[in-house]
Coordinates of C-alpha atoms and ligand atoms in Angstrom, one line a residue:
Chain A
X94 CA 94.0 126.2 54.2
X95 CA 90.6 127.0 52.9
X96 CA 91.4 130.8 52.8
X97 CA 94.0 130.4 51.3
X98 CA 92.4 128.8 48.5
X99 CA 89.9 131.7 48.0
X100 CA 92.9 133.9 47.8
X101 CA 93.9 132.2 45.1
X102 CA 90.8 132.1 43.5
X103 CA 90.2 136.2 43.8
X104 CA 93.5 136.7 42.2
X105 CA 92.8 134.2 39.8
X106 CA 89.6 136.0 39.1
X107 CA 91.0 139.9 39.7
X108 CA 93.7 138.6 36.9
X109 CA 90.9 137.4 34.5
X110 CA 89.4 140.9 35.3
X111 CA 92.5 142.5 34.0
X112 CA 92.8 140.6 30.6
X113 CA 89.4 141.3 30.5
X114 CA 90.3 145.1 30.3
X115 CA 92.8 145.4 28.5
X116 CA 91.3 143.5 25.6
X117 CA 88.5 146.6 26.2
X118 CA 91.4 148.8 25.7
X119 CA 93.0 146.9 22.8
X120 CA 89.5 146.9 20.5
X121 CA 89.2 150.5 21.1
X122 CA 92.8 151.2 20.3
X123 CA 92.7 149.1 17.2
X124 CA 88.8 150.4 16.5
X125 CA 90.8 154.1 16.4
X126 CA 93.6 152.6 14.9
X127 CA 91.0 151.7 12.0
X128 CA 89.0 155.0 11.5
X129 CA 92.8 156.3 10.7
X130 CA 92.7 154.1 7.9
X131 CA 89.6 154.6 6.5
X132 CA 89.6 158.6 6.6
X133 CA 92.9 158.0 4.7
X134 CA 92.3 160.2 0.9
X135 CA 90.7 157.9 -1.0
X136 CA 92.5 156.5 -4.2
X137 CA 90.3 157.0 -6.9
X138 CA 87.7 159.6 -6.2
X139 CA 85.7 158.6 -9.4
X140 CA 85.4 155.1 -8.0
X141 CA 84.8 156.4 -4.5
X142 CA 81.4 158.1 -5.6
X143 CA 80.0 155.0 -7.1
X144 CA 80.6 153.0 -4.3
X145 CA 78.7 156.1 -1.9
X146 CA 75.8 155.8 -4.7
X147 CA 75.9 152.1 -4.2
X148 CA 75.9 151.8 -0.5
X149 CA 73.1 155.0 -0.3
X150 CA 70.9 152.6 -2.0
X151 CA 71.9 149.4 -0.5
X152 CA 71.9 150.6 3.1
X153 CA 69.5 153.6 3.2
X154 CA 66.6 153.4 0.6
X155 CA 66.4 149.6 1.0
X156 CA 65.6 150.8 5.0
X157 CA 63.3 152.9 4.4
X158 CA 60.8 150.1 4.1
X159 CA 61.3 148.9 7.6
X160 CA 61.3 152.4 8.9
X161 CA 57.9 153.2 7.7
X162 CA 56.4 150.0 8.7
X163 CA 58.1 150.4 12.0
X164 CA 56.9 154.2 12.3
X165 CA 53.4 154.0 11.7
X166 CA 52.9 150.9 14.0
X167 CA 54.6 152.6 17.2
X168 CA 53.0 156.0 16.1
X169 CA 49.2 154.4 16.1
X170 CA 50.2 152.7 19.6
X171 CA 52.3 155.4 21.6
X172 CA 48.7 157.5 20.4
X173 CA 46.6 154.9 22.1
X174 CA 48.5 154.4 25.0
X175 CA 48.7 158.2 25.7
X176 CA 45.1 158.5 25.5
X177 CA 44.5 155.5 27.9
X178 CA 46.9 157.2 30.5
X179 CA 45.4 160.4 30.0
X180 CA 41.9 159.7 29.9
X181 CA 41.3 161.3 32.5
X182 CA 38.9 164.7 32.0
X183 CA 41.5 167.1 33.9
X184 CA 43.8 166.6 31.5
X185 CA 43.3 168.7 28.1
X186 CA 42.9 166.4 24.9
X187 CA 46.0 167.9 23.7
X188 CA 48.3 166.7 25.5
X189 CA 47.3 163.3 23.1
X190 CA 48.9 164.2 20.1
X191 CA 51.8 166.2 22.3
X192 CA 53.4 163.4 23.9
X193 CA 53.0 161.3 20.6
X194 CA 54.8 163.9 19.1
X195 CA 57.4 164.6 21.1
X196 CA 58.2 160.9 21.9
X197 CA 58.8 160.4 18.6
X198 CA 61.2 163.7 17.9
X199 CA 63.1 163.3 20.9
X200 CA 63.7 159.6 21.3
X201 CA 61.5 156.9 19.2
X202 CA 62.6 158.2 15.8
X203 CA 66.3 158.6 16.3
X204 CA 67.4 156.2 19.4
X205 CA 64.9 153.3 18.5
X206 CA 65.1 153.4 15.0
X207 CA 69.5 153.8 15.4
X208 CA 68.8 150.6 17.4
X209 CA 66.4 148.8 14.6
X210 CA 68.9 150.2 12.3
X211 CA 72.6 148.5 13.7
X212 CA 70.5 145.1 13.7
X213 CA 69.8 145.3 9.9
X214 CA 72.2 148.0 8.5
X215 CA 74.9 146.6 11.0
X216 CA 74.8 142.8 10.8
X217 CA 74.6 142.9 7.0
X218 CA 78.2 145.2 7.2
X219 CA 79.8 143.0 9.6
X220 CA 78.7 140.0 7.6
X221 CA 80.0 141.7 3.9
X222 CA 82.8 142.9 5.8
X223 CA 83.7 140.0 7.0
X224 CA 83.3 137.4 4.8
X225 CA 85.7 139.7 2.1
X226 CA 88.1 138.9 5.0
X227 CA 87.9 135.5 5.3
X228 CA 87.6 134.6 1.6
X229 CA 91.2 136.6 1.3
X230 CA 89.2 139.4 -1.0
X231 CA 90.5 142.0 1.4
X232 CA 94.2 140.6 1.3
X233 CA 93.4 141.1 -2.0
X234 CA 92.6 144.5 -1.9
X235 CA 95.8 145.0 0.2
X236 CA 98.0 143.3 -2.5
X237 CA 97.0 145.6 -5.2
X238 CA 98.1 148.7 -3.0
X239 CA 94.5 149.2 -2.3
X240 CA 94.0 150.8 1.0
X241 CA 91.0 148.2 2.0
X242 CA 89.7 150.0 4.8
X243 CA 88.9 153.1 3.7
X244 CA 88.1 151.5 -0.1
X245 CA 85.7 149.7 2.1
X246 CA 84.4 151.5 5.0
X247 CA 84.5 154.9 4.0
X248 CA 81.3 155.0 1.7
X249 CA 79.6 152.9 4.0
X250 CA 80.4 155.3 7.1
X251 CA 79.7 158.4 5.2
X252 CA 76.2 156.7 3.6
X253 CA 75.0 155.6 6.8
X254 CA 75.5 159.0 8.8
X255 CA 73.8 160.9 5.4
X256 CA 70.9 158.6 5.8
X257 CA 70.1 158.1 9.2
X258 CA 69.2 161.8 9.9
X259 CA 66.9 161.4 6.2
X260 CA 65.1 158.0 8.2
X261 CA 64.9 160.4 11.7
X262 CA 62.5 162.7 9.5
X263 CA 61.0 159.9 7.6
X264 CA 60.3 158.0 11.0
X265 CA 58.6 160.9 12.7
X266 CA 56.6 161.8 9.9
X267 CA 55.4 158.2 9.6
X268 CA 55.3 157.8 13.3
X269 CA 52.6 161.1 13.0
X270 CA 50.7 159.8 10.7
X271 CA 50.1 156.4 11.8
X272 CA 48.4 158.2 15.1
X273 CA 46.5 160.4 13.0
X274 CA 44.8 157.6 11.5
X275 CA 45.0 155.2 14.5
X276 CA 43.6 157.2 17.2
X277 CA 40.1 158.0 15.3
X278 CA 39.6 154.8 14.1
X279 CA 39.8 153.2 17.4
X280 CA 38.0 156.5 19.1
X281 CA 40.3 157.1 21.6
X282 CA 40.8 161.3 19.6
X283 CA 39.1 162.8 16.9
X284 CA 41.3 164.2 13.7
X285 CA 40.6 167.9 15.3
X286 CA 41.9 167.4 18.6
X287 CA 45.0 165.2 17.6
X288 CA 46.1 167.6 14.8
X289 CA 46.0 170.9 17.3
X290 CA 48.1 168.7 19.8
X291 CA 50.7 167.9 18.0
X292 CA 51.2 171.4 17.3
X293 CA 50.9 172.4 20.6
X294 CA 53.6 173.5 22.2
X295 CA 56.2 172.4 19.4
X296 CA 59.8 172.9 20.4
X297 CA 62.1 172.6 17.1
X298 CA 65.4 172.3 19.1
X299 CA 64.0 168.6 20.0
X300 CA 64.4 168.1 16.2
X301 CA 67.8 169.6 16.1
X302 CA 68.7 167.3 19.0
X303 CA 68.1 164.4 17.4
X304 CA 69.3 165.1 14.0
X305 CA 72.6 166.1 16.2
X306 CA 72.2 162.5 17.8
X307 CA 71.3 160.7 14.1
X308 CA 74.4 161.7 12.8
X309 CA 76.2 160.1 16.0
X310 CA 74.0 157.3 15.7
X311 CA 75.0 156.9 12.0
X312 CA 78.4 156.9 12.2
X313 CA 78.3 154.2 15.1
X314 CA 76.2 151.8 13.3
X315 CA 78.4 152.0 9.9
X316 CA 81.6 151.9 11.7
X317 CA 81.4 149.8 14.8
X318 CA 79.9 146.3 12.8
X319 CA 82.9 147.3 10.2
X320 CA 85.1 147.4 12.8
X321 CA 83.9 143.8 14.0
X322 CA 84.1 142.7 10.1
X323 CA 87.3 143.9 9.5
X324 CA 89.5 142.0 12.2
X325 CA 87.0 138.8 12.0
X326 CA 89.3 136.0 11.6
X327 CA 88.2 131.9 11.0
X328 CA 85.0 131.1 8.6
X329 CA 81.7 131.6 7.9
X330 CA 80.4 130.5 11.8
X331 CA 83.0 132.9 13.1
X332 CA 81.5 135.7 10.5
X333 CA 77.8 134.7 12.4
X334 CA 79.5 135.5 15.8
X335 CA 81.2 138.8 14.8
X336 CA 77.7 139.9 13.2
X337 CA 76.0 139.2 16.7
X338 CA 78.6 140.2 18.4
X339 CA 78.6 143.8 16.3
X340 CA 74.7 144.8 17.0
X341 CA 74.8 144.1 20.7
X342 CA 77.8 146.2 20.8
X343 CA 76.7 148.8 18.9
X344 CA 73.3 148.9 20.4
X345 CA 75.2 149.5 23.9
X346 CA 77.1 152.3 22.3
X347 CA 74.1 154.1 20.8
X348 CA 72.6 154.3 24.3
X349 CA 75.8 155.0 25.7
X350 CA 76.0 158.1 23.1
X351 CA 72.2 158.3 23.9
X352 CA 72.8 159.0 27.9
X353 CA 75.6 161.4 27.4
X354 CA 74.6 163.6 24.4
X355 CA 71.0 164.2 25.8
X356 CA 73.0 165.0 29.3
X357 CA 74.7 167.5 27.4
X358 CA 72.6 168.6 24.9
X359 CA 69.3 168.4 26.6
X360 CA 69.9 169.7 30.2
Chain B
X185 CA 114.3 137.6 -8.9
X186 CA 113.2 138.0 -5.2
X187 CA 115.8 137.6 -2.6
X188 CA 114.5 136.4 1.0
X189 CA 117.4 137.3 3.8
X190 CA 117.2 135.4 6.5
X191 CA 113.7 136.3 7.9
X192 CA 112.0 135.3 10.9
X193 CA 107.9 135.5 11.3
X194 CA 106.4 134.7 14.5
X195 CA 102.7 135.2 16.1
X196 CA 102.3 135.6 19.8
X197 CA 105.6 133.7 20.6
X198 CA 104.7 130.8 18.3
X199 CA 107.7 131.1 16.0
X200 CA 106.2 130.0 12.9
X201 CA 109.5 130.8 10.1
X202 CA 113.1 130.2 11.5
X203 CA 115.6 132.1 9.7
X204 CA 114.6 131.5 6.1
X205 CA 116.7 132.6 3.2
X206 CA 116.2 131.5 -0.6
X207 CA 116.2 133.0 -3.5
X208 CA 113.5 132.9 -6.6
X209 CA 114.9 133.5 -10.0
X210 CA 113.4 135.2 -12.7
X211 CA 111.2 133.6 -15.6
X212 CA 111.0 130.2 -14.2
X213 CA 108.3 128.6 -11.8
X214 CA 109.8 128.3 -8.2
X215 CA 107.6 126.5 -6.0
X216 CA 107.2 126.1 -2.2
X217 CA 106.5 123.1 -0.9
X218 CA 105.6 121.6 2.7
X219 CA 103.1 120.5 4.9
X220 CA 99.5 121.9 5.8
X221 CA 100.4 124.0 8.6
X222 CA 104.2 124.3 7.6
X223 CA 104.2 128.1 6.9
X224 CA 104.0 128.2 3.2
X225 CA 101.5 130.7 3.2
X226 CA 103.0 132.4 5.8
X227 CA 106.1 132.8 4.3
X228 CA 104.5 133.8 0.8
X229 CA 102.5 136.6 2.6
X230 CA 105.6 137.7 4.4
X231 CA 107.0 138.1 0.7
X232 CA 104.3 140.1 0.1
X233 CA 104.3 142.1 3.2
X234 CA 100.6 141.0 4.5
X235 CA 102.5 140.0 7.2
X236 CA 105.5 142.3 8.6
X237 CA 108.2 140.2 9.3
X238 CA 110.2 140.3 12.6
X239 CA 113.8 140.0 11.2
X240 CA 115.9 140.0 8.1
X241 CA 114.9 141.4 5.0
X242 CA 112.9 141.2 0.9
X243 CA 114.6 142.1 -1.9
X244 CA 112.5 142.4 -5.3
X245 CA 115.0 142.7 -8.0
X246 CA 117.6 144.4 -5.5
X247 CA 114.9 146.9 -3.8
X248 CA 114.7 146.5 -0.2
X249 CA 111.1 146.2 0.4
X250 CA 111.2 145.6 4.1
X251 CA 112.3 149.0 4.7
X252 CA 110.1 150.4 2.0
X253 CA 107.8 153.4 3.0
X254 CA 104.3 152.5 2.3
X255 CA 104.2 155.1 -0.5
X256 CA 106.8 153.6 -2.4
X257 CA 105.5 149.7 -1.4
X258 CA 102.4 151.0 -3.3
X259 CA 104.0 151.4 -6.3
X260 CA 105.8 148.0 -6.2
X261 CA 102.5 146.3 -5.5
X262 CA 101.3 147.4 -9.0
X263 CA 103.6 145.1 -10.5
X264 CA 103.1 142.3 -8.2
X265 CA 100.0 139.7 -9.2
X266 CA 98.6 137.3 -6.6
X267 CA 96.1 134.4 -6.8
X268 CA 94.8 133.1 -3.7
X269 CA 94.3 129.9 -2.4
X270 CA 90.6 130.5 -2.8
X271 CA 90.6 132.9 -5.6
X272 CA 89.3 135.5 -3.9
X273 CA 87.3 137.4 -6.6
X274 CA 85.3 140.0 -5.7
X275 CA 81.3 138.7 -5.4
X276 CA 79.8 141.6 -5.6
X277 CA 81.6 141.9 -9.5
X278 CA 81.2 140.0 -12.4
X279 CA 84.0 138.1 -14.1
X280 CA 84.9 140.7 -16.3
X281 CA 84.5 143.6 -13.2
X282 CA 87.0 141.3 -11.5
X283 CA 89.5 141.6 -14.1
X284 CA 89.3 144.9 -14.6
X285 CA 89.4 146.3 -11.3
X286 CA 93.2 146.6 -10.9
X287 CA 92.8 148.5 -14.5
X288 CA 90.2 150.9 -13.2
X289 CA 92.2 151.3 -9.8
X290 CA 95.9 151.8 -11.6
X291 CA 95.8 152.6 -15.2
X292 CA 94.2 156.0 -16.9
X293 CA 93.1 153.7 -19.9
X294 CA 90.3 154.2 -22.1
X295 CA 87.5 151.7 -21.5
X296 CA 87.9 150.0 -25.3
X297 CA 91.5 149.4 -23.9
X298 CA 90.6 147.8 -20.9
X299 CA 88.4 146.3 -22.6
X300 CA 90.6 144.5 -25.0
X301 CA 92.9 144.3 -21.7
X302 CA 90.3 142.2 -20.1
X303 CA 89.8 140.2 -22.9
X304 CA 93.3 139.2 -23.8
X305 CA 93.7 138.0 -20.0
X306 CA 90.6 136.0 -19.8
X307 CA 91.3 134.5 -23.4
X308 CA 95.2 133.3 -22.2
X309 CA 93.0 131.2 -19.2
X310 CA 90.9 130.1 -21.6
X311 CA 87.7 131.6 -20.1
X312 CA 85.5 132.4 -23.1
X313 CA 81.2 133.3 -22.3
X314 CA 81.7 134.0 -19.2
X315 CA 82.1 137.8 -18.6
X316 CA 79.0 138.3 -17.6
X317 CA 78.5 135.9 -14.9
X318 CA 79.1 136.0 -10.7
X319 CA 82.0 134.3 -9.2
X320 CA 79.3 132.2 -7.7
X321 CA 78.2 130.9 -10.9
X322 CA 80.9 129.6 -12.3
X323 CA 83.2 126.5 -10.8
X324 CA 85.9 126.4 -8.6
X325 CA 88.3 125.9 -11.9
X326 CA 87.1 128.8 -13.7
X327 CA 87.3 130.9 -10.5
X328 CA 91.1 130.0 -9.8
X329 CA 91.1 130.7 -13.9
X330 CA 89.4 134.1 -13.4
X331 CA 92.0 134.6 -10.7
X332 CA 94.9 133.9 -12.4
X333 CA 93.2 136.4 -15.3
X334 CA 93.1 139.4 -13.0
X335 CA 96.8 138.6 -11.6
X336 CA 97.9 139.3 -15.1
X337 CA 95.4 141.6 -15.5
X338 CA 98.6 144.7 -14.7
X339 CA 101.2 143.0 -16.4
X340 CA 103.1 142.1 -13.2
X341 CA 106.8 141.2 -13.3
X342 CA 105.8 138.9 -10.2
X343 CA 103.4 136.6 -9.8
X344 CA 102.5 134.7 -6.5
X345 CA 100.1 131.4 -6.2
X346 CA 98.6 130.0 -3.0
X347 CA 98.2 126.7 -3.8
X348 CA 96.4 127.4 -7.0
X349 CA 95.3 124.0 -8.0
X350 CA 93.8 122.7 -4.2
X351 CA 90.5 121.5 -4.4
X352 CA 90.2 120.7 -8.1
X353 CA 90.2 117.3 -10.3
X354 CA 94.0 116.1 -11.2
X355 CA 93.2 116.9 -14.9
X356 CA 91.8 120.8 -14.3
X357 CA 95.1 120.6 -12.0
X358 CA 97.4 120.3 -14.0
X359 CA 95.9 122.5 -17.1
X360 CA 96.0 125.0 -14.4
X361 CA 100.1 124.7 -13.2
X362 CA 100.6 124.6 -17.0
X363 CA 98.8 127.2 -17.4
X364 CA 100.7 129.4 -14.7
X365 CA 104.2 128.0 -16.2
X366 CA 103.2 129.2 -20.0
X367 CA 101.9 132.6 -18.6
X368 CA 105.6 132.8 -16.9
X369 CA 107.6 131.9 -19.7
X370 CA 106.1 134.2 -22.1
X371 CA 105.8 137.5 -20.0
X372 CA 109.2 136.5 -17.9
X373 CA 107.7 137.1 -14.6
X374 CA 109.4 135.7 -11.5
X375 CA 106.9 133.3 -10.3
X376 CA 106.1 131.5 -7.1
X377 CA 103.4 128.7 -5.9
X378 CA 102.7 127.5 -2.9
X379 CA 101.4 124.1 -3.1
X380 CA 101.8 120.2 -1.4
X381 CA 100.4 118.9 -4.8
X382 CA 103.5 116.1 -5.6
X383 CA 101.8 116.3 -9.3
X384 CA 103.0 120.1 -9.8
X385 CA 106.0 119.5 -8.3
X386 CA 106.9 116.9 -10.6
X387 CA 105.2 118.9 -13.8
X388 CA 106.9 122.4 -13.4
X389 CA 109.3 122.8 -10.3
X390 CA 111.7 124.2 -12.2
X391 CA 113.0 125.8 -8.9
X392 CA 112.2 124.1 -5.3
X393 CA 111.8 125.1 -2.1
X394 CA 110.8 122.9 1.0
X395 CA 110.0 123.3 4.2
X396 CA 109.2 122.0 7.3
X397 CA 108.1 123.8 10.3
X398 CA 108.5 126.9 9.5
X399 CA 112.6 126.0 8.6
X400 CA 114.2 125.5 5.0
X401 CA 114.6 122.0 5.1
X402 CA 115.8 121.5 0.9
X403 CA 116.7 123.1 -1.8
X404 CA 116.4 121.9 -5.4
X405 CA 114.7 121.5 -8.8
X406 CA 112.3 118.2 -10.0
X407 CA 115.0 116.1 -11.4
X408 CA 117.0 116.5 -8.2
X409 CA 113.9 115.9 -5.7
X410 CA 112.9 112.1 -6.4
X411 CA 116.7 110.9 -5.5
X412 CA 116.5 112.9 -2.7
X413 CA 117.9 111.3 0.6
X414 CA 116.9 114.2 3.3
X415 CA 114.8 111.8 5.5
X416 CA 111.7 114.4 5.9
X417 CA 111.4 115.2 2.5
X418 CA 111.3 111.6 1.5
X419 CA 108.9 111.3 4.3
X420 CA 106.5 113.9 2.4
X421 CA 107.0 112.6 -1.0
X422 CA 106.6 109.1 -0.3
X423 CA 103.5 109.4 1.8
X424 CA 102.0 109.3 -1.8
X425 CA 101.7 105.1 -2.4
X426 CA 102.2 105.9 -6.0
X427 CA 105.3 107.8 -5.5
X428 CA 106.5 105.3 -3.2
X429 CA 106.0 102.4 -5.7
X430 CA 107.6 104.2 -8.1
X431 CA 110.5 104.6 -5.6
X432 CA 110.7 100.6 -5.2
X433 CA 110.3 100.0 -8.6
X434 CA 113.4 102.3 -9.6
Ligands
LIG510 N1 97.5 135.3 11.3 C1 97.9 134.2 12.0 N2 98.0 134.3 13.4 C2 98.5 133.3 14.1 N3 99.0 132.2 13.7 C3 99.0 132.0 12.3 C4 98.5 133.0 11.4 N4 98.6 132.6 10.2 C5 99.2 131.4 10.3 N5 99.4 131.0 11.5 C6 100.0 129.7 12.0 O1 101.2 129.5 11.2 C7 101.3 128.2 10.9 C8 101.6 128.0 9.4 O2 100.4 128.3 8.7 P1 100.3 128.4 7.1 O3 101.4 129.2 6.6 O4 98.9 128.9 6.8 O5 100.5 126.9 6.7 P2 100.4 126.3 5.2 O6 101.8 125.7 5.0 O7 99.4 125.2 5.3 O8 100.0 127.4 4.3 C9 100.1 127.5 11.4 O9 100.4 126.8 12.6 C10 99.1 128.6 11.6 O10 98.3 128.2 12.7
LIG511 MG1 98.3 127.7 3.1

């Protein structure tokens, strides 16, 4: 009798397993299903610009403040913490401002800061986004003959992946420069020694790599909280959820991406 | 004149219209009324193909819009105007942006003509000072106002209203349903309003529709509906005490 009851119960729980699947499938079908819409020729090209102007400036300069602040913080510690792990005298001082520099070109300033990035680019998408939806402003759209998605999306898709690459290069220059003046003032390096090392050794395809990965990155965080905006259906507490929901999923994409493009790209 | 054929709606096996068939003439107000949770809006977005119905068909002055290609549905959505039940302007533009919009999407016009565009719509609501202002600033009245402004904004030969005067006092009520019955007298749209406001029904159902459930239920105009005897419609207009004493009292 009693195995019979855990039979149940693993089917019951294989089943829920299932949905559980094919709901996986049926957001990435409809997330596809989506991008067809928004890459859809824009109506009014004239119209279309503005609105790219409008979100470059909403999304990507408004970041740039966070980025910086970010940047030079993690630059001055990553700076510290490399000379704490490599204090000892074997090692050449160089390798200092090396592995600051190369931590922040190959994964701080494009990875971290695509993860900082969905959490305030991406919420504030799903939450525009979404609340269009349930206030009817997107039937709206619709009504009109207005293709909403790609009225919508499309600026905010193409803004994000223009910008993100700009904030890489911002974000690694900042990150630099906040170990330039970190590690002297706390007297872990002097100026001489962290200069020559972080032009020691430099490889520029780690640079390409990321900018190769920022665009990814870019285009995730734009499209994947529009995604969760779009199809948001209820009130403003359900609008909360999606916005949640959105950065946790895109932050497990962009590692996803992260894993597989430095498989292929890096090794 | 919009014909519905006999069209059925349902979401995941929840059949939520049965069948419905009516037909809404030209230059005259025809409302739908019902219920919360009845399918009015449903069946007004089905109209309006937000929603894709599952059988029968639309017909907007003869043209078969269910089996429209989406090119030529475009087109016919130019001359279709729609107020929503919440107004849904655009936040991020002003009240004059908001009126324009469908201008700046559709027409090729100069700015001074949309400009005098914009104004002639916002002056037939009676919105005057405001163009500069954020849907957020102004009331709920002046938003559904606003609304009804950029519906006309096209010229549309059809106008559609979800329940257009919900959440507002009686008296900005019923400036607002005469306000939607002037507009369609003098530009002869075919006009249709969703709404379970006995008031508007009484002050311009010129043509009414009522249903229950998803299923046509009655048929009629205002002078016809208070001597009624379908049991569920008396049952929805008598659940107003005044209308009721004014049914003992006849
Ligand atoms: N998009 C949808 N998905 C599933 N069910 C819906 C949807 N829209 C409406 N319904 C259901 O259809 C029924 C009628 O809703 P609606 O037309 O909004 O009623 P009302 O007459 O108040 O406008 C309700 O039971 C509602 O739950
Ligand atoms: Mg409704």
């Amino acid at each position: 009798m009693k195995d019979y009851k855990t039979q149940i119960k693993i089917v019951i729980l294989c089943f829920r397993e299932i949905s559980k699947v094919r709901k996986f499938f049926f957001h990435i079908g409809r997330y596809f299903h989506m991008l067809g819409r928004v890459f859809a020729r824009p109506e009014k090209h004239k119209l279309y610009i503005r609105q790219l102007f409008h979100e470059i400036e909403n999304l990507g300069v408004n970041s740039v403040g966070i980025v910086v602040i970010v940047s030079l913080f993690i630059g001055g510690i990553m700076t510290i913490q490399f000379a704490y792990s490599m204090s000892n005298p074997l090692y050449p001082k160089n390798l200092i401002g090396l592995g600051t520099r190369d931590t922040l070109l190959l994964e701080f300033s494009s990875t971290m800061m695509a993860l900082i990035m969905a959490g305030k680019i991406g919420s504030n998408i799903t939450s525009e986004i979404g609340s269009m939806k349930v206030t009817e402003q997107i039937d709206s759209l619709e009504i009109m003959g207005i293709n909403s998605a790609s009225y919508l999306i499309l600026p905010k898709v193409v803004a994000v992946v223009l910008m993100l690459p700009v904030l890489y290069v911002l974000s690694v220059f900042f990150g630099l420069i906040g170990g330039l003046v970190t590690g002297p003032i706390v007297g872990v390096i002097s100026v001489n020694d962290y200069l020559e090392g972080i032009r020691w050794l430099f490889e520029p395809y780690y640079a390409t790599f990321s900018l190769i990965k920022s665009l990814f990155f870019g285009f995730l965080v734009a499209s994947v909280p529009a995604y969760f905006g779009y199809y948001v259906q209820g009130g403003a507490l359900e609008v909360g959820k999606a916005s949640t929901k959105a950065v946790v999923n895109t932050n497990i994409l962009i590692l996803l991406f992260d894993l597989i493009l430095t498989r292929l790209l890096l090794t | 004149m919009i014909e519905v054929r006999n069209i059925s709606k349902s979401f995941d096996g929840n059949k939520v219209l049965k069948e419905m068939s009516v037909v809404f003439e030209e230059g005259q107000t025809n409302l739908i009324i019902g219920r919360s949770g009845s399918g009015k809006t449903v069946l007004l977005k089905s109209i309006l193909g937000l929603h894709e119905v599952d059988e029968g068909a639309i017909f907007y002055d003869g043209r078969d819009f269910t089996n429209m290609n989406e090119k030529t549905r475009k087109k016919l959505r130019q001359e279709i105007g729609m107020v929503f039940q919440g107004g849904a302007l655009f936040d991020s533009l002003t009240v004059e942006q908001n009126v324009r919009f469908p201008l700046d999407m559709f027409t090729s016009q100069t700015s001074k003509e949309k400009e005098k565009r914009v104004d002639f719509c916002l002056e037939h609501v009676n919105i005057t000072n405001a163009n500069k202002l954020y849907p957020s600033e102004i009331s709920g009245g002046m938003q559904k106002r606003v609304a009804i402004a950029r519906g006309i904004a096209l010229n549309p030969k059809y106008l559609f209203c979800d329940e257009p005067n919900s959440g507002l006092d009686p008296e900005t009520a019923t400036l607002i349903d005469s306000l939607i019955q002037d507009l369609t007298k003098e530009f002869g749209m075919t006009t249709i309003i969703n709404t379970h406001d006995m008031n508007s029904v009484i002050e311009i159902g010129e043509k009414i529709l009522f249903i229950s459930k998803g299923e046509k239920c009655w048929e009629g105009n205002k002078d016809e509906i208070l001597k009624t005897d379908n049991q569920t419609l008396q049952d929805f207009i008598f659940a107003n005490k005044l209308y009721a004493q004014f049914k003992q009292n006849q």
